[in-house]
PDB file of C-alpha atoms in Angstrom:
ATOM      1  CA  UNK P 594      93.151  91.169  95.079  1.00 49.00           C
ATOM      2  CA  UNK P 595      90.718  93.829  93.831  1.00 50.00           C
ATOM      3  CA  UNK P 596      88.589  95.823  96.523  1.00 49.00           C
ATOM      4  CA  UNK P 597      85.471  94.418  95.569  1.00 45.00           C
ATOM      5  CA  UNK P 598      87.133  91.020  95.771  1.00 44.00           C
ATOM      6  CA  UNK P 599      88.145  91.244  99.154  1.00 43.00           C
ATOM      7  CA  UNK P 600      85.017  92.962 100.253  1.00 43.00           C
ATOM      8  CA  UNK P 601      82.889  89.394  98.985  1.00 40.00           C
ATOM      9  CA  UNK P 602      85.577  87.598 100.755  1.00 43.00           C
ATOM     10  CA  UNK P 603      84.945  89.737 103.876  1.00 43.00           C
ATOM     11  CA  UNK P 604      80.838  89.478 103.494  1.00 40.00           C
ATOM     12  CA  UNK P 605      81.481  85.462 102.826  1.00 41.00           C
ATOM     13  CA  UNK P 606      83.364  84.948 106.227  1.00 41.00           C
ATOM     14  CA  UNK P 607      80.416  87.059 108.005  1.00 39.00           C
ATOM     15  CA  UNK P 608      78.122  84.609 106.566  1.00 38.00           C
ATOM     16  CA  UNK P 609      80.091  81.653 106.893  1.00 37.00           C
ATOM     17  CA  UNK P 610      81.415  82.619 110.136  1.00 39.00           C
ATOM     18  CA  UNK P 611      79.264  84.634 112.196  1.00 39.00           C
ATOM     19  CA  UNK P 612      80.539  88.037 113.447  1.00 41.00           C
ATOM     20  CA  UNK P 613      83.761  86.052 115.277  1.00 41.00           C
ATOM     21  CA  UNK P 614      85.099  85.500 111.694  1.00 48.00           C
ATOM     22  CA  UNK P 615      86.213  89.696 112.340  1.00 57.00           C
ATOM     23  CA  UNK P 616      87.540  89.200 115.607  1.00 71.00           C
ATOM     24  CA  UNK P 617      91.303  89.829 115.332  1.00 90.00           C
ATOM     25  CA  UNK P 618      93.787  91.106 118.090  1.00 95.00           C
ATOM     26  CA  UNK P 619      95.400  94.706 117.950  1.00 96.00           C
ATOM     27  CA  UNK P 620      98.674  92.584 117.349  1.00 96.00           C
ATOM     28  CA  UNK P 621      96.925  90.667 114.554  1.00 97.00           C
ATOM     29  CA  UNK P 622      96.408  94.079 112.676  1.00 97.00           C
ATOM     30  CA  UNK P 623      99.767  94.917 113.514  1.00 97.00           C
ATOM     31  CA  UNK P 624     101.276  92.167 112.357  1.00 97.00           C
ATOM     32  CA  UNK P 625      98.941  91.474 109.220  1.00 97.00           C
ATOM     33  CA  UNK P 626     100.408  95.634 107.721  1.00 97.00           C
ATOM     34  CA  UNK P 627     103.895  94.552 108.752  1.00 96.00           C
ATOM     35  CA  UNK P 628     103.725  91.451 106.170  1.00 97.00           C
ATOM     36  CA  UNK P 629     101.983  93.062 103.289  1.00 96.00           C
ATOM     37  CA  UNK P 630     103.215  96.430 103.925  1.00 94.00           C
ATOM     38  CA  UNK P 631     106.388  96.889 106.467  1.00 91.00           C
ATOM     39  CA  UNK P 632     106.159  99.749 108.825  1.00 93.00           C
ATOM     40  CA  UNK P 633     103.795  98.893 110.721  1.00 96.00           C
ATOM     41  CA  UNK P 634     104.886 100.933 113.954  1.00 95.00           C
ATOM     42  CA  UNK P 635     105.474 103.823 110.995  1.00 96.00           C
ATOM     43  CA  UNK P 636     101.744 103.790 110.538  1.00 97.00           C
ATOM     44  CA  UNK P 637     100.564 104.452 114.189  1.00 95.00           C
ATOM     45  CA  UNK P 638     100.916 107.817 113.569  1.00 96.00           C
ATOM     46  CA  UNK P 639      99.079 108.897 110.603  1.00 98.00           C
ATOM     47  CA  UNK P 640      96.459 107.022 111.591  1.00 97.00           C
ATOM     48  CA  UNK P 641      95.893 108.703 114.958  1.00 96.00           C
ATOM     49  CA  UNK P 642      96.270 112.163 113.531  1.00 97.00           C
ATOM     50  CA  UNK P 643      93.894 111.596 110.803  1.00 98.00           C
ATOM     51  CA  UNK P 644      91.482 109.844 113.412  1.00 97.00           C
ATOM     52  CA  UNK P 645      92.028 112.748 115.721  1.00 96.00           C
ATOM     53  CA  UNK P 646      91.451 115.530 112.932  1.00 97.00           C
ATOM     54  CA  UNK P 647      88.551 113.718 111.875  1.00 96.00           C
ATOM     55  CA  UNK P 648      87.155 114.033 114.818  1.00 95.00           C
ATOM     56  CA  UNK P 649      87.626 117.635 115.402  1.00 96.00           C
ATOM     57  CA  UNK P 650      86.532 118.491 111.627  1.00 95.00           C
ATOM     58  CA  UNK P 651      90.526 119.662 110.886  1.00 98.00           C
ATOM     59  CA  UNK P 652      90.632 120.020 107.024  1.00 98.00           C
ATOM     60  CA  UNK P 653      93.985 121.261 106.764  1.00 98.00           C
ATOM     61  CA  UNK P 654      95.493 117.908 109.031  1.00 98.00           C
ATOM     62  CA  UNK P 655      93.399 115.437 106.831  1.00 98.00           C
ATOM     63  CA  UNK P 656      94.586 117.100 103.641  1.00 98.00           C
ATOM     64  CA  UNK P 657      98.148 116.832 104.566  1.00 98.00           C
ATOM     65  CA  UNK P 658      97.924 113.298 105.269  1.00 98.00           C
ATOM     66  CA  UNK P 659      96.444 112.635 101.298  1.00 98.00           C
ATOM     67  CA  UNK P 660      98.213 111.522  98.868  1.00 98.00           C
ATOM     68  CA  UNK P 661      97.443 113.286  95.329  1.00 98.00           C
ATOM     69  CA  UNK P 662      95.944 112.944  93.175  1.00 97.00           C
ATOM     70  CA  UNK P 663      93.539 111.383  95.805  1.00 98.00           C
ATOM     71  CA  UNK P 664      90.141 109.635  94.239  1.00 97.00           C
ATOM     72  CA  UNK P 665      87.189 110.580  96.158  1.00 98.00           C
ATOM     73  CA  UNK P 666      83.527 108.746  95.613  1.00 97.00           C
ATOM     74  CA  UNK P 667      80.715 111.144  97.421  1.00 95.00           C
ATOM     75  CA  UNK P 668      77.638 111.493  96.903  1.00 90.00           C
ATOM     76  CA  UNK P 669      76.977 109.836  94.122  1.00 93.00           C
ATOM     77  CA  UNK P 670      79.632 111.439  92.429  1.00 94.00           C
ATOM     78  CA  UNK P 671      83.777 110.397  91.529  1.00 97.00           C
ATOM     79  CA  UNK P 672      86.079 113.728  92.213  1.00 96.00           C
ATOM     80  CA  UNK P 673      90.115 113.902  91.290  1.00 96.00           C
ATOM     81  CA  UNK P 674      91.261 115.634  93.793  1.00 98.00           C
ATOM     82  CA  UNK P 675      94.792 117.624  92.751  1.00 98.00           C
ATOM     83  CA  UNK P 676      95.899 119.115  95.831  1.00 98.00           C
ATOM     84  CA  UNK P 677      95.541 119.996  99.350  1.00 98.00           C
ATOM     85  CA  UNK P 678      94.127 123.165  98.544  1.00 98.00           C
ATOM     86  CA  UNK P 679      91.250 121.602  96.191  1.00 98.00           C
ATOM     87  CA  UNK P 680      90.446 118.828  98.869  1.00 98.00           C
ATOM     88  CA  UNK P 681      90.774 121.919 101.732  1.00 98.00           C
ATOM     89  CA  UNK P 682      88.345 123.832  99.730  1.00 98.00           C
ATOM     90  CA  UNK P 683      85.764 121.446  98.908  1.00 97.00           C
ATOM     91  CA  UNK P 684      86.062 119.409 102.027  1.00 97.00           C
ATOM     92  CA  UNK P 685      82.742 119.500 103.166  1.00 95.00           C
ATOM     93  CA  UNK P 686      81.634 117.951  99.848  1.00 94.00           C
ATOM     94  CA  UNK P 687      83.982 115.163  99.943  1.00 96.00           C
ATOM     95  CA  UNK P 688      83.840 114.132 103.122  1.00 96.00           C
ATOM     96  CA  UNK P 689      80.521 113.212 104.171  1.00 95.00           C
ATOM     97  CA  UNK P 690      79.177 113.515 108.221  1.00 96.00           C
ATOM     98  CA  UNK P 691      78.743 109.560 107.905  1.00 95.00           C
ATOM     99  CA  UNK P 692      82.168 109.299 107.109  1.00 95.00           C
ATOM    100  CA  UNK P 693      83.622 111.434 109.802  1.00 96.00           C
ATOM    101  CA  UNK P 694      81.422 110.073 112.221  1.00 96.00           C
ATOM    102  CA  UNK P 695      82.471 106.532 111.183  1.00 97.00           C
ATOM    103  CA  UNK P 696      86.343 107.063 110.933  1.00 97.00           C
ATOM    104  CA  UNK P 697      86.515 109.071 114.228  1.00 95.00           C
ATOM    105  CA  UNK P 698      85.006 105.572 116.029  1.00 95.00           C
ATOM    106  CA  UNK P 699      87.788 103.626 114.485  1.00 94.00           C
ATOM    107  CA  UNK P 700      89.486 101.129 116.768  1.00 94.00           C
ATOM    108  CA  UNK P 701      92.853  99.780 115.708  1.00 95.00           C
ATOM    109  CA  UNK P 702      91.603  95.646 116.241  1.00 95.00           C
ATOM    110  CA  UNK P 703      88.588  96.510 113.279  1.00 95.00           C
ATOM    111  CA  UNK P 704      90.836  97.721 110.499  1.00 97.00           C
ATOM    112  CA  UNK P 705      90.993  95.817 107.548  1.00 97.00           C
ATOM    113  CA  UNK P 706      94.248  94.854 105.856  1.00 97.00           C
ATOM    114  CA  UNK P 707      94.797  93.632 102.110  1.00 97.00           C
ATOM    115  CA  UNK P 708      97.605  94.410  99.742  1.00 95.00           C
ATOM    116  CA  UNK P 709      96.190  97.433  98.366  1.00 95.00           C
ATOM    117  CA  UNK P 710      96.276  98.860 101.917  1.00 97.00           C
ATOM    118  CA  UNK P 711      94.574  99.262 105.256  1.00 98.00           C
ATOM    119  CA  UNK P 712      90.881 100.116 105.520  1.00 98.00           C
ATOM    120  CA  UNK P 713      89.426 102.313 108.091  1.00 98.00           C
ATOM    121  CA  UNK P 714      85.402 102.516 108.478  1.00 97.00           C
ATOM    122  CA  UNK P 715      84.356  99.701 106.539  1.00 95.00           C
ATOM    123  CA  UNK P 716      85.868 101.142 103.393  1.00 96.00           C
ATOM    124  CA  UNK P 717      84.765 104.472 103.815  1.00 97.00           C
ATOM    125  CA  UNK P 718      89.004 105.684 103.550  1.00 98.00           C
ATOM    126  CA  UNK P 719      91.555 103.858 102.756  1.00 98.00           C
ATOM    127  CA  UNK P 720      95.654 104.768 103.679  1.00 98.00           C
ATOM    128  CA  UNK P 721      98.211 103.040 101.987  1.00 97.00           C
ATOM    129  CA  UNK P 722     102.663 102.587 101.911  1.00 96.00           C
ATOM    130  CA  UNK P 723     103.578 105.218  99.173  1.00 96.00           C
ATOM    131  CA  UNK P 724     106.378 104.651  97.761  1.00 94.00           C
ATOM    132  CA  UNK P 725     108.931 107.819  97.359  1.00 94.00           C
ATOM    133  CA  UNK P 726     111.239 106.289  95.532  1.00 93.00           C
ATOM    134  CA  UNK P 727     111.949 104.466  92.379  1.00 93.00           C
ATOM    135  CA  UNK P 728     113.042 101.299  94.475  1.00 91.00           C
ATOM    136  CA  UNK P 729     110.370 101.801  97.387  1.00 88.00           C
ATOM    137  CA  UNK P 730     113.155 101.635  99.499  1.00 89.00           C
ATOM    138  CA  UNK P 731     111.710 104.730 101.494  1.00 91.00           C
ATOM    139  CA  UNK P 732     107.478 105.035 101.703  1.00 93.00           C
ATOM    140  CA  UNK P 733     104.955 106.819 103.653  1.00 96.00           C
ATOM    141  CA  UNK P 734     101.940 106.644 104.410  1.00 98.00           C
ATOM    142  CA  UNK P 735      98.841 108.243 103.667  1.00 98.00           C
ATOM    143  CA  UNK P 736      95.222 108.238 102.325  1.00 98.00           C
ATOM    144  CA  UNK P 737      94.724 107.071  99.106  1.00 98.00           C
ATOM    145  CA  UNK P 738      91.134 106.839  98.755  1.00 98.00           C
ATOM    146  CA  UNK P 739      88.104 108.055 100.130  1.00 98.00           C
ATOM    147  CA  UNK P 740      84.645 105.939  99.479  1.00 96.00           C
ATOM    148  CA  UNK P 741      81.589 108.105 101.417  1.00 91.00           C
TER     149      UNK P 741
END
């Protein structure tokens, strides 16, 4: 399923729904990465440094936890980010104060989980399984996109 495809399926069970149709459970979440992803408990940990560096601003953390080349839409604007040098360098231009703001709130129960990967902020970054091998018998995970 595309992005924008599961954001109109998201938007369609607001409207269909009400705002319970994005009630889900820590456990749900949990459970929902485990099936379309695996490594689930794996994932805890990324995600809490990158929420805690996002909250304190920390460049260097957030880059590490990128995967590159990372895609980043700001401003307006669609940047191919090479390295963690480039995104260190330029971070204040690709990751906006909304976005920050946004993905330092993030509780665990409101992320959103599809089979491209797990969405933090309503979209505004994205972390994914990345495979590190042929087989994908080993992955990590990381950011893979970042929509301000």
């Amino acid at each position: 399923m595309s992005r924008l495809s599961a954001a109109l399926l998201l938007l369609g069970a607001i409207f269909l729904g009400g705002s319970s149709a994005l009630a889900q459970s820590d456990s749900d979440v949990y459970n929902r990465i485990e099936e379309l992803h695996g490594d689930a408990a794996g994932f805890d940990r990324p995600l809490r440094q990158l929420v805690r560096a996002i909250r304190s601003g920390d460049a260097e953390t957030i880059a590490g936890l990128a995967e590159y080349p990372l895609t980043v839409k700001a401003r307006g604007e669609t940047y191919d980010v090479e390295s963690a040098e480039d995104f260190i360098d330029n971070f204040d231009d690709l990751v906006t104060p909304e976005t920050r703001r946004a993905v330092g709130r993030q509780q665990y129960g409101d992320l959103f989980v599809n089979s491209d990967g797990v969405m933090l902020a309503g979209g505004a970054l994205w972390m994914g399984a990345v495979c590190d091998d042929d087989a994908c018998e080993e992955s990590h995970w990381a950011i893979i996109a970042i929509n301000n």
